[in-house]
Structure formats: structure tokens, C-alpha cells
PDB file of C-alpha atoms in Angstrom:
ATOM      1  CA  ARG G  28     119.874  92.077  77.178  1.00 40.00           C
ATOM      2  CA  TRP G  29     117.282  93.227  79.694  1.00 43.00           C
ATOM      3  CA  ALA G  30     115.215  96.405  79.807  1.00 44.00           C
ATOM      4  CA  VAL G  31     112.854  97.998  82.280  1.00 46.00           C
ATOM      5  CA  ARG G  32     109.328  96.651  81.917  1.00 46.00           C
ATOM      6  CA  ASP G  33     107.524  98.560  79.148  1.00 48.00           C
ATOM      7  CA  GLY G  34     103.951  97.983  80.333  1.00 50.00           C
ATOM      8  CA  THR G  35     102.867  96.016  77.256  1.00 51.00           C
ATOM      9  CA  THR G  36     100.959  93.459  79.344  1.00 51.00           C
ATOM     10  CA  THR G  37      97.844  95.197  80.652  1.00 49.00           C
ATOM     11  CA  THR G  38      96.057  92.251  82.251  1.00 52.00           C
ATOM     12  CA  SER G  39      96.747  90.661  85.623  1.00 52.00           C
ATOM     13  CA  MET G  40      96.807  87.120  86.970  1.00 52.00           C
ATOM     14  CA  ASP G  41      93.711  85.897  88.753  1.00 54.00           C
ATOM     15  CA  GLN G  42      93.860  84.438  92.256  1.00 54.00           C
ATOM     16  CA  ASN G  43      93.962  80.795  91.063  1.00 56.00           C
ATOM     17  CA  GLN G  44      96.875  81.490  88.701  1.00 53.00           C
ATOM     18  CA  LEU G  45      98.778  83.189  91.515  1.00 53.00           C
ATOM     19  CA  ALA G  46      98.224  80.337  93.965  1.00 51.00           C
ATOM     20  CA  THR G  47      99.219  77.739  91.361  1.00 51.00           C
ATOM     21  CA  GLN G  48     102.350  79.665  90.443  1.00 48.00           C
ATOM     22  CA  SER G  49     103.312  80.151  94.088  1.00 46.00           C
ATOM     23  CA  ASN G  50     102.911  76.444  94.901  1.00 45.00           C
ATOM     24  CA  GLN G  51     104.941  75.203  91.926  1.00 42.00           C
ATOM     25  CA  THR G  52     108.197  77.055  92.469  1.00 39.00           C
ATOM     26  CA  THR G  53     109.931  79.495  94.722  1.00 38.00           C
ATOM     27  CA  THR G  54     108.597  82.917  93.768  1.00 39.00           C
ATOM     28  CA  VAL G  55     111.373  85.309  92.792  1.00 39.00           C
ATOM     29  CA  PRO G  56     110.060  88.827  92.171  1.00 39.00           C
ATOM     30  CA  THR G  57     111.196  90.520  88.964  1.00 40.00           C
ATOM     31  CA  ASP G  58     110.410  93.870  87.383  1.00 39.00           C
ATOM     32  CA  PHE G  59     112.103  93.168  84.077  1.00 38.00           C
ATOM     33  CA  VAL G  60     111.213  91.501  80.804  1.00 37.00           C
ATOM     34  CA  PRO G  61     113.703  90.774  78.018  1.00 37.00           C
ATOM     35  CA  ILE G  62     113.952  93.243  75.158  1.00 36.00           C
ATOM     36  CA  GLY G  63     111.586  91.984  72.486  1.00 42.00           C
ATOM     37  CA  LYS G  64     108.727  91.696  75.011  1.00 42.00           C
ATOM     38  CA  GLU G  65     109.112  87.988  75.780  1.00 45.00           C
ATOM     39  CA  PRO G  66     108.213  87.041  79.350  1.00 44.00           C
ATOM     40  CA  ALA G  67     111.024  87.221  81.878  1.00 43.00           C
ATOM     41  CA  THR G  68     112.405  83.867  83.013  1.00 44.00           C
ATOM     42  CA  GLN G  69     113.850  83.510  86.478  1.00 45.00           C
ATOM     43  CA  CYS G  70     115.617  80.322  87.550  1.00 47.00           C
ATOM     44  CA  VAL G  71     116.046  79.333  91.173  1.00 45.00           C
ATOM     45  CA  THR G  72     118.627  76.799  92.338  1.00 45.00           C
ATOM     46  CA  ASN G  73     117.092  73.305  92.630  1.00 44.00           C
ATOM     47  CA  ASN G  74     113.755  74.537  91.228  1.00 46.00           C
ATOM     48  CA  PRO G  75     112.451  74.717  87.666  1.00 46.00           C
ATOM     49  CA  CYS G  76     112.605  77.992  85.769  1.00 48.00           C
ATOM     50  CA  GLN G  77     109.566  80.187  86.229  1.00 50.00           C
ATOM     51  CA  VAL G  78     108.191  82.470  83.518  1.00 50.00           C
ATOM     52  CA  TYR G  79     106.872  85.890  84.477  1.00 53.00           C
ATOM     53  CA  THR G  80     104.630  87.783  82.098  1.00 55.00           C
ATOM     54  CA  TYR G  81     103.738  90.273  84.833  1.00 55.00           C
ATOM     55  CA  GLY G  82     106.122  92.362  86.943  1.00 58.00           C
ATOM     56  CA  MET G  83     106.086  91.158  90.542  1.00 64.00           C
ATOM     57  CA  HIS G  84     107.195  93.748  93.049  1.00 75.00           C
ATOM     58  CA  GLU G  85     105.752  91.856  96.009  1.00 79.00           C
ATOM     59  CA  PRO G  86     105.788  88.050  96.179  1.00 77.00           C
ATOM     60  CA  TYR G  87     102.499  86.153  96.278  1.00 77.00           C
ATOM     61  CA  GLY G  88     103.150  84.937  99.852  1.00 80.00           C
ATOM     62  CA  TYR G  89     103.230  88.533 101.084  1.00 84.00           C
ATOM     63  CA  TYR G  90      99.840  89.267  99.502  1.00 85.00           C
ATOM     64  CA  ALA G  91      98.379  85.987 100.815  1.00 85.00           C
ATOM     65  CA  GLN G  92      99.338  86.942 104.391  1.00 88.00           C
ATOM     66  CA  CYS G  93      97.769  90.373 103.879  1.00 90.00           C
ATOM     67  CA  GLN G  94      94.523  88.669 102.784  1.00 90.00           C
ATOM     68  CA  GLN G  95      94.471  86.634 106.016  1.00 90.00           C
ATOM     69  CA  ARG G  96      95.620  89.260 108.531  1.00 92.00           C
ATOM     70  CA  GLN G  97      93.034  91.225 110.501  1.00 92.00           C
ATOM     71  CA  ARG G  98      93.036  94.863 109.494  1.00 93.00           C
ATOM     72  CA  ASN G  99      94.125  97.470 112.014  1.00 91.00           C
ATOM     73  CA  GLN G 100      90.876  98.357 113.800  1.00 90.00           C
ATOM     74  CA  GLY G 101      92.272 101.700 114.998  1.00 91.00           C
ATOM     75  CA  LEU G 102      92.501 103.298 111.540  1.00 91.00           C
ATOM     76  CA  PHE G 103      90.228 106.189 110.568  1.00 91.00           C
ATOM     77  CA  LEU G 104      87.495 105.020 108.162  1.00 92.00           C
ATOM     78  CA  ALA G 105      85.568 108.277 107.598  1.00 91.00           C
ATOM     79  CA  ASP G 106      82.162 107.202 106.226  1.00 93.00           C
ATOM     80  CA  GLN G 107      83.469 104.096 104.437  1.00 92.00           C
ATOM     81  CA  GLN G 108      81.782 100.741 104.923  1.00 94.00           C
ATOM     82  CA  LEU G 109      84.509  98.151 104.343  1.00 95.00           C
ATOM     83  CA  ASN G 110      83.574  94.907 102.573  1.00 95.00           C
ATOM     84  CA  GLY G 111      85.851  92.818 104.769  1.00 95.00           C
ATOM     85  CA  ASN G 112      87.961  92.759 107.883  1.00 94.00           C
ATOM     86  CA  THR G 113      91.441  91.915 106.581  1.00 94.00           C
ATOM     87  CA  ALA G 114      94.390  94.140 105.634  1.00 94.00           C
ATOM     88  CA  ILE G 115      93.319  94.295 101.972  1.00 93.00           C
ATOM     89  CA  PHE G 116      90.356  96.502 102.998  1.00 95.00           C
ATOM     90  CA  THR G 117      91.118 100.148 103.838  1.00 94.00           C
ATOM     91  CA  ARG G 118      89.327 103.487 103.700  1.00 94.00           C
ATOM     92  CA  GLN G 119      90.955 104.025 100.286  1.00 93.00           C
ATOM     93  CA  ASN G 120      90.194 100.434  99.167  1.00 92.00           C
ATOM     94  CA  ALA G 121      86.864  99.604 100.812  1.00 94.00           C
ATOM     95  CA  GLY G 122      86.026  96.886  98.270  1.00 93.00           C
ATOM     96  CA  GLY G 123      89.351  95.084  98.635  1.00 91.00           C
ATOM     97  CA  GLY G 124      90.276  95.467  94.954  1.00 87.00           C
ATOM     98  CA  ARG G 125      93.688  94.088  94.026  1.00 82.00           C
ATOM     99  CA  SER G 126      96.427  96.131  92.330  1.00 77.00           C
ATOM    100  CA  GLY G 127      99.152  93.649  91.526  1.00 76.00           C
ATOM    101  CA  LEU G 128     100.160  91.937  94.746  1.00 81.00           C
ATOM    102  CA  GLU G 129     100.401  94.996  96.955  1.00 86.00           C
ATOM    103  CA  CYS G 130      98.910  94.954 100.431  1.00 92.00           C
ATOM    104  CA  ALA G 131      96.454  97.874 100.542  1.00 93.00           C
ATOM    105  CA  GLU G 132      96.953  98.554 104.252  1.00 94.00           C
ATOM    106  CA  GLU G 133     100.751  98.700 103.839  1.00 92.00           C
ATOM    107  CA  ARG G 134     100.393 100.951 100.769  1.00 90.00           C
ATOM    108  CA  ASP G 135      97.959 103.370 102.431  1.00 92.00           C
ATOM    109  CA  TYR G 136      99.568 103.742 105.862  1.00 91.00           C
ATOM    110  CA  TYR G 137     103.219 104.622 106.396  1.00 89.00           C
ATOM    111  CA  PRO G 138     105.167 103.576 108.323  1.00 91.00           C
ATOM    112  CA  TYR G 139     103.625 100.113 108.299  1.00 90.00           C
ATOM    113  CA  TRP G 140     103.630  98.000 111.477  1.00 88.00           C
ATOM    114  CA  HIS G 141     104.384  94.641 109.794  1.00 88.00           C
ATOM    115  CA  PRO G 142     107.490  93.538 107.896  1.00 88.00           C
ATOM    116  CA  THR G 143     107.394  94.411 104.198  1.00 87.00           C
ATOM    117  CA  PRO G 144     109.596  93.528 101.224  1.00 84.00           C
ATOM    118  CA  TRP G 145     110.422  97.247 100.850  1.00 86.00           C
ATOM    119  CA  ARG G 146     113.344  99.313 102.147  1.00 87.00           C
ATOM    120  CA  ASP G 147     113.153 103.087 102.403  1.00 90.00           C
ATOM    121  CA  ILE G 148     115.575 105.090 100.313  1.00 91.00           C
ATOM    122  CA  ALA G 149     113.782 108.429 100.710  1.00 91.00           C
ATOM    123  CA  ILE G 150     110.666 109.823 102.339  1.00 90.00           C
ATOM    124  CA  LEU G 151     109.034 112.831 100.735  1.00 92.00           C
ATOM    125  CA  THR G 152     106.801 114.852 103.018  1.00 92.00           C
ATOM    126  CA  SER G 153     105.254 118.289 103.284  1.00 95.00           C
ATOM    127  CA  GLU G 154     105.593 117.959 107.075  1.00 95.00           C
ATOM    128  CA  PRO G 155     109.347 118.024 107.879  1.00 95.00           C
ATOM    129  CA  GLY G 156     108.484 117.962 111.583  1.00 96.00           C
ATOM    130  CA  ARG G 157     107.530 114.291 111.155  1.00 95.00           C
ATOM    131  CA  CYS G 158     110.939 113.264 109.764  1.00 94.00           C
ATOM    132  CA  ASP G 159     112.224 111.973 113.125  1.00 95.00           C
ATOM    133  CA  TYR G 160     109.069 109.860 113.528  1.00 95.00           C
ATOM    134  CA  TYR G 161     109.402 108.440 110.000  1.00 93.00           C
ATOM    135  CA  GLN G 162     113.070 107.642 110.504  1.00 93.00           C
ATOM    136  CA  LYS G 163     112.497 106.003 113.894  1.00 94.00           C
ATOM    137  CA  ASN G 164     109.586 103.848 112.616  1.00 92.00           C
ATOM    138  CA  SER G 165     111.007 102.965 109.200  1.00 92.00           C
ATOM    139  CA  GLN G 166     111.548  99.244 108.716  1.00 88.00           C
ATOM    140  CA  ASN G 167     115.175 100.211 108.051  1.00 90.00           C
ATOM    141  CA  ASN G 168     115.536 101.048 111.754  1.00 91.00           C
ATOM    142  CA  ALA G 169     112.656  99.441 113.658  1.00 90.00           C
ATOM    143  CA  MET G 170     112.346  95.678 114.010  1.00 85.00           C
ATOM    144  CA  LYS G 171     109.006  94.306 112.793  1.00 86.00           C
ATOM    145  CA  GLY G 172     107.787  90.792 113.523  1.00 85.00           C
ATOM    146  CA  TYR G 173     105.548  88.228 111.838  1.00 83.00           C
ATOM    147  CA  CYS G 174     103.017  86.120 113.687  1.00 86.00           C
ATOM    148  CA  THR G 175     103.145  82.405 112.876  1.00 86.00           C
ATOM    149  CA  LYS G 176      99.346  82.652 112.636  1.00 87.00           C
ATOM    150  CA  PRO G 177      98.927  85.318 109.946  1.00 82.00           C
ATOM    151  CA  THR G 178      95.390  86.211 111.036  1.00 86.00           C
ATOM    152  CA  TYR G 179      96.648  88.222 114.019  1.00 86.00           C
ATOM    153  CA  ASN G 180      97.592  91.856 113.599  1.00 82.00           C
ATOM    154  CA  ASN G 181      99.801  92.579 116.615  1.00 84.00           C
ATOM    155  CA  LYS G 182     102.140  90.915 119.087  1.00 87.00           C
ATOM    156  CA  GLY G 183      99.595  90.811 121.932  1.00 89.00           C
ATOM    157  CA  THR G 184      96.824  89.036 120.024  1.00 89.00           C
ATOM    158  CA  CYS G 185      99.364  86.815 118.289  1.00 90.00           C
ATOM    159  CA  GLU G 186     100.862  85.547 121.561  1.00 92.00           C
ATOM    160  CA  ALA G 187      97.430  85.288 123.246  1.00 94.00           C
ATOM    161  CA  ASN G 188      96.303  82.952 120.443  1.00 93.00           C
ATOM    162  CA  GLY G 189      99.338  80.673 120.433  1.00 92.00           C
ATOM    163  CA  GLY G 190     101.264  82.353 117.605  1.00 85.00           C
TER     164      GLY G 190
END
């Protein structure tokens, strides 16, 4: 039997644990742990089973690309002094603190301009006049592309730098 994650584990994996885990097996995100609070085990064809103590909504590879990608320089910063220049640093996350494996820039700015592991099922807004914009720019409807060189933030700089 499986149950929705109960939040018992309150710590998180450090960067070295994440990189080691990602390199050993194919990362399969899971939000569930077995009833009885044992870690969830996920097996992948032709790979060893992997044990998850922590829920993984985004895979490590997605977060790693966010750490490498230049942040969008056109975003409003107010009076914030960001501690870095990648997509993990935003006005709301100036220090680049990590919450799970979410990409801060993708979390803080919707609709996001890069591919994400998420699909929209609903958009709640106090500005119904923006609904057409949200629908048009949702990843459900608009194609988003990756650069083979994850440092670059948009198609122009990606292509100009051989990506």
C-alpha cells in the first residue's frame, strides 16, 4: 500500500548527495512513501532500485540546469542585490537558497520561458483579463526549447554561442 507523503522527514539532501544519487541511477521523481514511513523505492528498467527518503517533484537534472543557466536580466529586482547570476537567484530568492529541487526563477515567474516538468491544470488569478495571455504562453500550448549549453537563457544567445 502507498500513501501520500506525510512530511515526517524534515531534512533535505545536500548538493553532494544529490549529485551522487543522480549519477548512480536514472532519477525517477516520486511524491509517495510506503505506509509505515519507510523510504519509497523506485525501480527503473535496466537500473538498480533507488531509495527515496525525500519527495522529489523535480528531478535533480532540472535543478542542475537551473543552477547553470543565466538568470533573465530583464526581471524587476526592486532594491535586491542578488548573490549570483543564475536562475536560482531571483528578487524573492536573492541568496539562492534551495527549497527541494525547484528552480526559483521558474517558481517565481509564470509563465516560465524554459521547459519545465510541470503541466498546467488550472491557473488561479485575480486578473481574469490575463487569462488569454496565460493560456497562450502555458507550456501546455507554447513550445519551449532547451539549449544544449545550459548556461544560455534564450534562443539568440544559445545559437550565437554554438548551442
